[in-house]
Amino acid sequence: MIPLILLGVLALCVLVQLYFAFFRFLPLANYKDPESNVQRPVSVIIAAHNEQDNLFELLPVLLDQDYPEFEVLLVNDRSDDDTEFYTYELERQYPNFRVVTIKKTPDYLNSKKYALALGIRAAKYEHLLFIDADCRPCSKNWIAKMQAGYANGAEVVLGYSPYAQLKGFLNHLIRYETLLTGIQYLSQANAGRAYMGVGRNLSYTKACFFKNKGFASHIKLMGGDDDLFVRDAASNSNVSIVIDKEAQTISTPKKTFKEWVVQKRRHLSVGGRYRAADKRRIGAYIASNILFYILFFILLVLNSHLAILGALVGVRYLTVFPVYLATARRLDDKISLLLMPLLDLVYFVNYLFLGISVLLYKQFRWK
């Protein structure tokens, strides 16, 4: 009797995943980016703390963007490297490059949010575009492509930011996790239910920032400058997405598992602040995948109903994975087909333990 109940729960998990695959994720694979001939002035904002080496690479690329009117605004957040000297020279060479320098962050404020808020206040233009110091635009048309997202009256534009392809299993895992996260938040935004974005490729207007009271609702939290702001803005602002390869930024992945876990714990820590409906949707998707693997191994050990078990696993793999691959192709993100079963297993097992660790140990840090 118990094996049959477990098998029924497993079948339900597969049905939940099929629902997400066909009714949420697959439309993203066929998504067409908005187009616009209007080129609004843009302020590109970077908050950087001791990022001299990254800024050496990033700033020349940003200043070389093919766009008629834009500024690059760097918020130098308490850096004690040579950022100040390097950017001083750039300010002399480029009239559209400016620096806002922070010497000290008020004790009661989150440092990154404080830096971003000062950058937003200092921005010359209404339309803002954000990128992290360790990211690079994928093309000279990054600004133009992202700004096309405002064509239909949006106030927030969500972009996609994959990680660079390097050697090693950890890199495969990081890029797979990024793909699944991207599929989730982009597909929900495409369905009119935006709940998060990534700060390394995100755009919104100044009016939207102040209308939604900036970061006030989560100013003391370590994370949330991107996802929790989008959560607030989505309640009363139109949100669009742009996923063209030229509109993407590429990020430098963590090199060790420990660094990546620290980063993911910080990201997961703000999940409890999502709206109830969003937590239910995300929870249903994540729980169905985690339960799928737990129940699969239990039934395998029990040696029970193996034919039905194999059929359910086959249905799941032969339907869900092709949707992931189709969406990855639309995002121009390369994922290893041969490694997908292992990556999927490791990702959701790791997600389970990360979630438990966040509940038990709630201390996080930025830079």
Tab-separated table of C-alpha atoms in Angstrom:
chain	number	residue	atom	x	y	z
A	1	MET	CA	0.000	0.000	0.000
A	2	ILE	CA	2.740	2.476	0.966
A	3	PRO	CA	4.649	1.976	-2.322
A	4	LEU	CA	1.463	2.746	-4.255
A	5	ILE	CA	0.947	5.963	-2.298
A	6	LEU	CA	4.545	6.960	-2.926
A	7	LEU	CA	4.115	6.160	-6.601
A	8	GLY	CA	0.997	8.349	-6.723
A	9	VAL	CA	2.875	11.262	-5.131
A	10	LEU	CA	5.693	10.746	-7.632
A	11	ALA	CA	3.196	10.866	-10.501
A	12	LEU	CA	1.785	14.104	-9.079
A	13	CYS	CA	5.310	15.577	-8.968
A	14	VAL	CA	5.783	14.709	-12.637
A	15	LEU	CA	2.441	16.328	-13.526
A	16	VAL	CA	3.445	19.539	-11.712
A	17	GLN	CA	6.709	19.636	-13.645
A	18	LEU	CA	4.912	19.016	-16.936
A	19	TYR	CA	2.582	21.918	-16.169
A	20	PHE	CA	5.505	24.288	-15.608
A	21	ALA	CA	7.378	22.963	-18.651
A	22	PHE	CA	4.536	23.349	-21.151
A	23	PHE	CA	2.485	26.247	-19.783
A	24	ARG	CA	5.213	28.432	-18.276
A	25	PHE	CA	8.637	27.628	-19.709
A	26	LEU	CA	7.845	26.645	-23.297
A	27	PRO	CA	6.299	30.049	-24.180
A	28	LEU	CA	9.644	31.587	-23.231
A	29	ALA	CA	11.362	29.452	-25.874
A	30	ASN	CA	9.139	31.133	-28.474
A	31	TYR	CA	9.327	34.636	-27.024
A	32	LYS	CA	9.950	37.539	-29.385
A	33	ASP	CA	11.728	40.562	-27.948
A	34	PRO	CA	10.032	43.974	-28.247
A	35	GLU	CA	11.370	46.364	-30.867
A	36	SER	CA	11.593	50.135	-30.719
A	37	ASN	CA	13.089	52.963	-32.780
A	38	VAL	CA	12.995	55.307	-29.785
A	39	GLN	CA	16.421	55.700	-28.187
A	40	ARG	CA	15.991	57.283	-24.781
A	41	PRO	CA	18.972	58.740	-22.891
A	42	VAL	CA	20.279	56.161	-20.415
A	43	SER	CA	22.303	56.211	-17.190
A	44	VAL	CA	24.327	53.010	-16.751
A	45	ILE	CA	25.054	52.497	-13.047
A	46	ILE	CA	27.715	50.289	-11.444
A	47	ALA	CA	28.254	49.968	-7.688
A	48	ALA	CA	31.801	48.736	-7.056
A	49	HIS	CA	33.810	47.953	-3.944
A	50	ASN	CA	37.501	47.175	-4.571
A	51	GLU	CA	36.831	46.113	-8.164
A	52	GLN	CA	39.805	47.799	-9.833
A	53	ASP	CA	40.798	44.812	-11.990
A	54	ASN	CA	37.238	44.249	-13.191
A	55	LEU	CA	36.732	47.949	-13.886
A	56	PHE	CA	39.849	47.953	-16.083
A	57	GLU	CA	37.967	45.569	-18.384
A	58	LEU	CA	34.375	46.690	-17.939
A	59	LEU	CA	34.494	50.490	-18.211
A	60	PRO	CA	36.151	50.706	-21.672
A	61	VAL	CA	33.535	48.247	-22.986
A	62	LEU	CA	30.672	50.273	-21.515
A	63	LEU	CA	32.031	53.563	-22.835
A	64	ASP	CA	32.288	51.977	-26.287
A	65	GLN	CA	28.585	51.099	-26.475
A	66	ASP	CA	26.857	51.929	-29.766
A	67	TYR	CA	24.176	54.248	-28.415
A	68	PRO	CA	23.574	57.962	-29.122
A	69	GLU	CA	23.148	59.374	-25.612
A	70	PHE	CA	24.188	57.682	-22.382
A	71	GLU	CA	26.348	58.149	-19.318
A	72	VAL	CA	28.293	55.629	-17.263
A	73	LEU	CA	27.984	56.369	-13.548
A	74	LEU	CA	30.318	54.493	-11.212
A	75	VAL	CA	29.574	54.460	-7.487
A	76	ASN	CA	32.956	53.895	-5.850
A	77	ASP	CA	31.844	52.235	-2.628
A	78	ARG	CA	34.601	52.643	0.007
A	79	SER	CA	37.283	51.151	-2.242
A	80	ASP	CA	40.834	51.153	-0.905
A	81	ASP	CA	42.475	49.858	-4.079
A	82	ASP	CA	43.448	52.074	-7.038
A	83	THR	CA	39.887	52.536	-8.327
A	84	GLU	CA	39.945	56.252	-7.524
A	85	PHE	CA	43.129	56.953	-9.511
A	86	TYR	CA	42.014	54.920	-12.526
A	87	THR	CA	38.576	56.488	-12.705
A	88	TYR	CA	40.012	59.983	-12.260
A	89	GLU	CA	41.820	59.576	-15.575
A	90	LEU	CA	38.693	58.224	-17.249
A	91	GLU	CA	36.657	61.216	-16.084
A	92	ARG	CA	39.160	63.482	-17.817
A	93	GLN	CA	38.918	61.526	-21.074
A	94	TYR	CA	35.169	60.821	-21.273
A	95	PRO	CA	32.578	63.555	-20.691
A	96	ASN	CA	29.869	60.894	-20.272
A	97	PHE	CA	31.676	59.137	-17.417
A	98	ARG	CA	31.129	60.213	-13.807
A	99	VAL	CA	32.060	58.900	-10.373
A	100	VAL	CA	30.174	59.117	-7.092
A	101	THR	CA	32.484	58.313	-4.167
A	102	ILE	CA	31.332	56.861	-0.854
A	103	LYS	CA	33.740	57.097	2.077
A	104	LYS	CA	31.450	55.614	4.730
A	105	THR	CA	28.086	53.849	4.784
A	106	PRO	CA	25.641	54.716	7.597
A	107	ASP	CA	25.617	51.892	10.155
A	108	TYR	CA	21.922	51.131	9.783
A	109	LEU	CA	21.955	50.772	5.966
A	110	ASN	CA	22.978	47.982	3.625
A	111	SER	CA	26.126	49.134	1.823
A	112	LYS	CA	25.241	48.002	-1.693
A	113	LYS	CA	21.720	49.409	-1.560
A	114	TYR	CA	23.056	52.666	-0.186
A	115	ALA	CA	25.548	52.832	-3.063
A	116	LEU	CA	22.883	52.091	-5.674
A	117	ALA	CA	20.468	54.622	-4.163
A	118	LEU	CA	23.116	57.353	-4.310
A	119	GLY	CA	23.865	56.399	-7.906
A	120	ILE	CA	20.198	56.592	-8.817
A	121	ARG	CA	19.830	60.017	-7.218
A	122	ALA	CA	22.928	61.258	-9.032
A	123	ALA	CA	21.899	59.794	-12.405
A	124	LYS	CA	21.455	62.352	-15.144
A	125	TYR	CA	18.770	60.489	-17.085
A	126	GLU	CA	15.349	59.019	-16.323
A	127	HIS	CA	16.069	55.533	-17.677
A	128	LEU	CA	18.537	53.519	-15.594
A	129	LEU	CA	20.476	50.397	-16.540
A	130	PHE	CA	22.416	48.329	-14.003
A	131	ILE	CA	25.392	46.010	-14.328
A	132	ASP	CA	27.866	44.521	-11.839
A	133	ALA	CA	31.596	45.157	-12.041
A	134	ASP	CA	32.403	41.501	-12.725
A	135	CYS	CA	30.054	41.369	-15.740
A	136	ARG	CA	30.525	42.290	-19.396
A	137	PRO	CA	27.908	43.242	-22.015
A	138	CYS	CA	27.654	40.599	-24.728
A	139	SER	CA	27.592	43.206	-27.490
A	140	LYS	CA	27.975	46.897	-28.317
A	141	ASN	CA	24.181	46.965	-28.637
A	142	TRP	CA	23.498	46.006	-25.035
A	143	ILE	CA	22.061	49.402	-24.071
A	144	ALA	CA	19.991	49.652	-27.250
A	145	LYS	CA	18.553	46.151	-26.924
A	146	MET	CA	17.647	46.541	-23.250
A	147	GLN	CA	16.013	49.926	-23.836
A	148	ALA	CA	13.756	48.385	-26.481
A	149	GLY	CA	12.004	46.746	-23.545
A	150	TYR	CA	10.302	50.061	-22.800
A	151	ALA	CA	8.478	49.969	-26.146
A	152	ASN	CA	5.155	48.859	-24.661
A	153	GLY	CA	5.051	51.261	-21.735
A	154	ALA	CA	7.085	49.200	-19.282
A	155	GLU	CA	8.762	50.790	-16.275
A	156	VAL	CA	10.968	47.771	-15.498
A	157	VAL	CA	12.938	45.658	-17.981
A	158	LEU	CA	14.385	42.302	-16.919
A	159	GLY	CA	17.419	40.928	-18.726
A	160	TYR	CA	19.330	37.656	-18.628
A	161	SER	CA	22.914	37.226	-17.433
A	162	PRO	CA	24.528	33.790	-17.888
A	163	TYR	CA	27.916	32.801	-16.539
A	164	ALA	CA	31.033	32.303	-18.633
A	165	GLN	CA	31.725	28.781	-19.812
A	166	LEU	CA	34.820	27.347	-18.113
A	167	LYS	CA	36.207	23.869	-17.448
A	168	GLY	CA	35.003	21.683	-14.621
A	169	PHE	CA	31.781	20.230	-13.214
A	170	LEU	CA	31.195	23.183	-10.866
A	171	ASN	CA	31.006	25.508	-13.855
A	172	HIS	CA	28.443	23.234	-15.509
A	173	LEU	CA	26.419	23.238	-12.283
A	174	ILE	CA	26.566	27.028	-11.867
A	175	ARG	CA	25.447	27.588	-15.453
A	176	TYR	CA	22.645	25.012	-15.116
A	177	GLU	CA	21.404	26.670	-11.926
A	178	THR	CA	21.517	30.059	-13.648
A	179	LEU	CA	19.534	28.692	-16.582
A	180	LEU	CA	16.790	27.234	-14.371
A	181	THR	CA	16.608	30.427	-12.301
A	182	GLY	CA	16.423	32.497	-15.472
A	183	ILE	CA	13.732	30.287	-16.979
A	184	GLN	CA	11.633	30.698	-13.839
A	185	TYR	CA	11.757	34.473	-13.354
A	186	LEU	CA	11.646	35.325	-17.070
A	187	SER	CA	8.733	32.993	-17.790
A	188	GLN	CA	6.742	34.314	-14.842
A	189	ALA	CA	7.395	37.895	-15.927
A	190	ASN	CA	6.340	36.942	-19.460
A	191	ALA	CA	3.082	35.660	-17.963
A	192	GLY	CA	2.533	38.949	-16.114
A	193	ARG	CA	3.699	37.663	-12.721
A	194	ALA	CA	7.170	39.177	-12.300
A	195	TYR	CA	8.716	38.423	-8.917
A	196	MET	CA	12.470	38.996	-9.350
A	197	GLY	CA	15.282	40.091	-11.633
A	198	VAL	CA	19.075	40.055	-11.513
A	199	GLY	CA	20.933	43.255	-10.697
A	200	ARG	CA	23.715	42.473	-13.168
A	201	ASN	CA	21.290	43.097	-16.051
A	202	LEU	CA	18.300	45.131	-14.955
A	203	SER	CA	16.689	48.386	-16.046
A	204	TYR	CA	14.010	50.625	-14.596
A	205	THR	CA	13.067	54.293	-14.507
A	206	LYS	CA	13.844	56.807	-11.808
A	207	ALA	CA	10.127	57.480	-11.439
A	208	CYS	CA	9.525	53.765	-10.843
A	209	PHE	CA	12.263	53.661	-8.189
A	210	PHE	CA	10.823	56.561	-6.206
A	211	LYS	CA	7.190	55.549	-6.749
A	212	ASN	CA	7.967	52.185	-5.141
A	213	LYS	CA	9.974	53.845	-2.309
A	214	GLY	CA	13.269	52.447	-3.532
A	215	PHE	CA	14.759	49.852	-1.207
A	216	ALA	CA	12.877	51.080	1.867
A	217	SER	CA	10.981	47.841	2.504
A	218	HIS	CA	14.197	45.794	2.718
A	219	ILE	CA	16.946	48.348	3.302
A	220	LYS	CA	18.531	46.391	6.188
A	221	LEU	CA	18.568	43.024	4.424
A	222	MET	CA	21.817	41.838	2.854
A	223	GLY	CA	20.209	40.976	-0.493
A	224	GLY	CA	17.170	42.120	-2.409
A	225	ASP	CA	18.410	45.178	-4.299
A	226	ASP	CA	17.241	43.412	-7.460
A	227	ASP	CA	14.629	40.737	-6.693
A	228	LEU	CA	12.826	42.450	-3.812
A	229	PHE	CA	12.757	45.734	-5.693
A	230	VAL	CA	11.195	43.953	-8.688
A	231	ARG	CA	8.755	42.315	-6.275
A	232	ASP	CA	7.631	45.745	-5.056
A	233	ALA	CA	7.609	47.353	-8.506
A	234	ALA	CA	5.629	44.528	-10.116
A	235	SER	CA	2.646	45.366	-7.903
A	236	ASN	CA	2.006	48.706	-9.626
A	237	SER	CA	4.395	48.912	-12.587
A	238	ASN	CA	4.484	47.251	-15.998
A	239	VAL	CA	7.390	44.784	-16.349
A	240	SER	CA	8.832	43.471	-19.618
A	241	ILE	CA	11.674	41.115	-20.525
A	242	VAL	CA	14.436	41.211	-23.139
A	243	ILE	CA	16.376	37.982	-23.734
A	244	ASP	CA	18.196	38.505	-27.038
A	245	LYS	CA	21.865	37.469	-26.864
A	246	GLU	CA	22.959	41.042	-27.642
A	247	ALA	CA	20.938	42.261	-24.640
A	248	GLN	CA	22.661	39.919	-22.204
A	249	THR	CA	25.586	40.435	-19.867
A	250	ILE	CA	27.992	37.618	-19.100
A	251	SER	CA	29.292	37.118	-15.584
A	252	THR	CA	32.390	35.613	-14.059
A	253	PRO	CA	31.443	32.453	-12.113
A	254	LYS	CA	32.775	31.468	-8.732
A	255	LYS	CA	35.841	29.234	-8.879
A	256	THR	CA	35.200	27.152	-5.739
A	257	PHE	CA	32.143	25.370	-4.390
A	258	LYS	CA	32.448	27.239	-1.070
A	259	GLU	CA	32.330	30.671	-2.768
A	260	TRP	CA	29.330	29.620	-4.825
A	261	VAL	CA	27.459	28.301	-1.761
A	262	VAL	CA	28.044	31.605	0.077
A	263	GLN	CA	26.640	33.465	-2.926
A	264	LYS	CA	23.596	31.178	-3.273
A	265	ARG	CA	22.796	31.312	0.439
A	266	ARG	CA	22.720	35.099	0.220
A	267	HIS	CA	20.360	34.902	-2.760
A	268	LEU	CA	18.084	32.347	-1.105
A	269	SER	CA	17.920	34.338	2.128
A	270	VAL	CA	15.516	36.875	0.626
A	271	GLY	CA	13.121	34.250	-0.755
A	272	GLY	CA	11.009	34.385	2.384
A	273	ARG	CA	10.166	38.016	1.539
A	274	TYR	CA	8.515	37.120	-1.769
A	275	ARG	CA	4.748	37.482	-2.104
A	276	ALA	CA	2.710	34.488	-0.931
A	277	ALA	CA	1.517	33.619	-4.452
A	278	ASP	CA	5.068	33.711	-5.784
A	279	LYS	CA	6.339	31.530	-2.946
A	280	ARG	CA	3.608	28.997	-3.706
A	281	ARG	CA	4.554	28.873	-7.397
A	282	ILE	CA	8.281	28.644	-6.755
A	283	GLY	CA	7.717	26.189	-3.928
A	284	ALA	CA	5.543	23.936	-6.088
A	285	TYR	CA	8.199	23.789	-8.778
A	286	ILE	CA	11.153	23.232	-6.428
A	287	ALA	CA	9.322	20.807	-4.124
A	288	SER	CA	8.049	18.707	-7.035
A	289	ASN	CA	11.615	18.266	-8.275
A	290	ILE	CA	13.136	17.511	-4.870
A	291	LEU	CA	10.337	15.052	-4.013
A	292	PHE	CA	10.725	13.438	-7.422
A	293	TYR	CA	14.300	12.413	-6.631
A	294	ILE	CA	13.600	11.418	-3.015
A	295	LEU	CA	10.662	9.208	-4.002
A	296	PHE	CA	12.524	7.775	-6.974
A	297	PHE	CA	15.361	6.501	-4.787
A	298	ILE	CA	12.992	5.224	-2.085
A	299	LEU	CA	10.955	3.209	-4.622
A	300	LEU	CA	14.145	2.003	-6.250
A	301	VAL	CA	15.425	0.699	-2.905
A	302	LEU	CA	12.038	-0.905	-2.192
A	303	ASN	CA	12.251	-2.576	-5.616
A	304	SER	CA	8.570	-1.759	-6.064
A	305	HIS	CA	6.601	-1.184	-9.282
A	306	LEU	CA	9.782	-0.657	-11.265
A	307	ALA	CA	8.013	-0.676	-14.642
A	308	ILE	CA	5.700	2.178	-13.628
A	309	LEU	CA	8.589	3.951	-11.931
A	310	GLY	CA	10.671	3.717	-15.100
A	311	ALA	CA	7.764	5.010	-17.183
A	312	LEU	CA	7.285	8.051	-14.954
A	313	VAL	CA	10.986	8.838	-14.983
A	314	GLY	CA	11.039	8.436	-18.769
A	315	VAL	CA	8.062	10.754	-19.229
A	316	ARG	CA	9.678	13.359	-17.027
A	317	TYR	CA	13.069	13.237	-18.743
A	318	LEU	CA	11.711	13.060	-22.292
A	319	THR	CA	9.365	16.021	-21.865
A	320	VAL	CA	10.899	18.405	-19.325
A	321	PHE	CA	14.506	18.260	-20.516
A	322	PRO	CA	13.671	19.076	-24.167
A	323	VAL	CA	11.811	22.181	-22.942
A	324	TYR	CA	14.871	23.223	-20.922
A	325	LEU	CA	17.057	22.729	-23.993
A	326	ALA	CA	14.678	24.678	-26.248
A	327	THR	CA	14.665	27.577	-23.807
A	328	ALA	CA	18.450	27.396	-23.461
A	329	ARG	CA	18.755	27.672	-27.249
A	330	ARG	CA	16.483	30.738	-27.223
A	331	LEU	CA	18.734	32.284	-24.592
A	332	ASP	CA	21.803	31.159	-26.565
A	333	ASP	CA	23.008	29.398	-23.424
A	334	LYS	CA	24.984	26.191	-23.952
A	335	ILE	CA	24.015	23.320	-21.647
A	336	SER	CA	25.475	19.812	-21.836
A	337	LEU	CA	22.753	17.307	-22.802
A	338	LEU	CA	24.821	14.377	-21.553
A	339	LEU	CA	25.337	15.972	-18.138
A	340	MET	CA	21.757	17.209	-17.696
A	341	PRO	CA	20.457	14.234	-15.643
A	342	LEU	CA	23.385	14.502	-13.223
A	343	LEU	CA	23.265	18.304	-13.107
A	344	ASP	CA	19.546	18.209	-12.412
A	345	LEU	CA	19.970	15.745	-9.556
A	346	VAL	CA	22.896	17.600	-7.963
A	347	TYR	CA	21.187	20.979	-8.367
A	348	PHE	CA	17.984	20.017	-6.553
A	349	VAL	CA	19.771	18.037	-3.829
A	350	ASN	CA	22.047	21.034	-3.279
A	351	TYR	CA	19.000	23.341	-3.249
A	352	LEU	CA	17.494	21.245	-0.451
A	353	PHE	CA	20.595	21.498	1.733
A	354	LEU	CA	21.068	25.196	0.960
A	355	GLY	CA	17.478	25.864	1.995
A	356	ILE	CA	17.994	24.001	5.266
A	357	SER	CA	21.238	25.893	5.954
A	358	VAL	CA	19.531	29.249	5.361
A	359	LEU	CA	16.845	28.340	7.896
A	360	LEU	CA	19.363	27.204	10.493
A	361	TYR	CA	22.124	29.768	9.980
A	362	LYS	CA	20.974	33.247	9.006
A	363	GLN	CA	24.200	35.226	8.885
A	364	PHE	CA	25.134	36.642	5.477
A	365	ARG	CA	27.543	39.182	4.058
A	366	TRP	CA	28.281	41.212	0.925
A	367	LYS	CA	31.696	42.867	0.488
